[in-house]
Amino acid sequence: MVKMAINMDYAERRNRDLTFLKRFKMSTTNLNIWYGAVHAVKNINLSIEKNKVIAIIGPSGCGKSTFLRSLNRMNDVILKSRIEGKILLDEKNIYDTDVDVVEIRRKIGMVFQKSNPFPKSIFENVAYGLRVNGIKDKNYLEQKIERSLKDAALWKEVEDRLDSLALDLSGGQQQRLCIARALAVEPEVVLFDEPCSALDPTATAKIEELIQELKKKYTIVIVTHNMQQAARISDFTAFFMLGELIEFDKTDKIFTAPSKKTTEDYITGRFG
Amino acid sequence: MRLRKIKEFIGFGIVRLATIIILLALFAILYFIVIRGIKVVNWQFLSQMPHSGMTAGGILPAILGTFYLTMCAICFAFPLGVAAAIYLTEYAKQGKLIRIIRIGVSNLAGVPSVVFGLFGLAVFVKFFGFGISILSGGLTLGILILPTIIRSSEEALLLVPHSFRWASLALGASKWQTIFKVVLPNAVSGMLTGSILGIGRAAGETAPILFTAAAFYTTKLPCSIFNEVQALPYHIYALMTEGVHPKAQVPIAYGTALVLIFLVLGINCIAIIMRNRFRRRQKW
Ligand SMILES: Nc1ncnc2c1ncn2[C@@H]1O[C@H](COP(=O)(O)OP(=O)(O)OP(=O)(O)O)[C@@H](O)[C@H]1O
Ligand SMILES: [Mg+2]
């Protein structure tokens, strides 16, 4: 009798876990990151819902970029960095030893704060991710590149000069090119690290619009310093401070009725 | 106030003087060589075999010999040096071992060139049995310029912005793909520049080929890498120290020196032009 009760309980929990897993694309458990002796990210537990935009806000140096980079294992590249805890992508811990880092990075794309196109043509920039994944078919490449550039709202501006050098584009165009490049490999999650910090309001508006469009297909995590931007584009907001996750909730709630005093102080601009 | 001006005047005077002295020395060397050498340099001098016991004729075999030796050196040292640089900057865990290797490479650059000559004699000529040949001399020169190539290749690799590597890795490229598709293409001009400077150095060295490749006098042009060869720097040395007709030999030596100097300057100019062009093109 007792045993059955336990079993039922287990089954129920298992079901709950499964629906949990279906709803969430990624989740971190007790995530800690160090750079040498600097404890940059402290014990983060956070779940990222599918097809939603999650904004990460917080004062400079609080570990936003570090956290973001850990989601696609880009921190591995940094010397002296050490990580503890789990990060699940679907049901798999991406830090397990049997996981192929390259595969993880293909599934979880990243757009950096400073746009960083390769010194190649526009076409070759977008083709790069496909080529390194072994795609050679010219027709397929062309289609895919057109699709990605359209998704990144850049196609109209560059369709007649795909062969010109990417570095000749404007800052905003370069950033959208980097987005197109990330989208071309069909990631499941796209990480943005302050993608608009070097852009003017028009270019920023374009990228914000784009992110709204992208969430239909992708799950998006975006670090931003701009509170209005977080409020405008995100469904959930995580507030970090000194490496800790202070509050994580629906964006409306965070910006209208935060449950922590520190959060309120930060979003009302009392510090930071 | 006045005192400060005077001090400044003297200070600038000294540095200006130093620069002028250096320039004067350079021009004095050039002037000296040109004046003494120009009389014998003409088309025949460049295109004919020497004859009458090297008291007449041209220096074609020496020009060709130097060309073959440097080509052999660069073919050996460039791939090896670039590979080492890739390993040192991109793959190896930066730590004590790597620091020691770097110090080792720097010290290799400071080893007197005659020591390389002895090494080449012991290893390539004797141990591998290549004999006194283009191959032995080329390999010895290759080792001589290896540190230059490694250093300049490392610098070129480190100049490639990290953001390129990150972008590539974040797109799901492996480290190997990142190095070959993004890092190397952006570093190769810098590597070539450094290597061309290395060639200039190799072309002018006497000691490393003294026991490994150089012949005082050959009657035929070299036809395989196992032949010994004449080379410009050694030719000068030989003309000045051996033979019994100094009156006829000395002018030829100066003519040879003139050819060698312009060859090396020419090679360096190519390197500088390449570097400038490369700097103008890169925009990051
Ligand atoms: N490569 C690194 N090596 C050593 N320490 C680092 C490195 N990158 C970040 N840190 C440290 O980790 C902490 C968090 O940095 P992080 O870049 O994640 O902050 P951030 O929230 O993104 O800041 P910002 O808003 O200014 O971009 C900081 O104390 C920083 O000094
Ligand atoms: Mg940051």
Short mmCIF file of C-alpha atoms and ligand atoms in Angstrom, two decimals, chain A residues 60-61 63-66 69 113 193-194 223 225, ligand 2:
data_model
loop_
_atom_site.label_atom_id
_atom_site.label_comp_id
_atom_site.label_asym_id
_atom_site.label_seq_id
_atom_site.Cartn_x
_atom_site.Cartn_y
_atom_site.Cartn_z
CA SER A 60 28.15 46.31 -15.02
CA GLY A 61 30.39 43.46 -13.91
CA GLY A 63 28.27 38.40 -14.44
CA LYS A 64 25.68 38.74 -17.22
CA SER A 65 28.07 38.04 -20.06
CA THR A 66 29.72 35.26 -18.09
CA ARG A 69 28.65 32.55 -22.41
CA GLN A 113 28.23 42.94 -28.17
CA ASP A 193 25.10 39.98 -25.56
CA GLU A 194 24.11 43.65 -25.65
CA VAL A 223 21.72 40.70 -22.11
CA HIS A 225 21.87 47.50 -20.19
MG MG C 2 29.01 42.01 -20.54
#
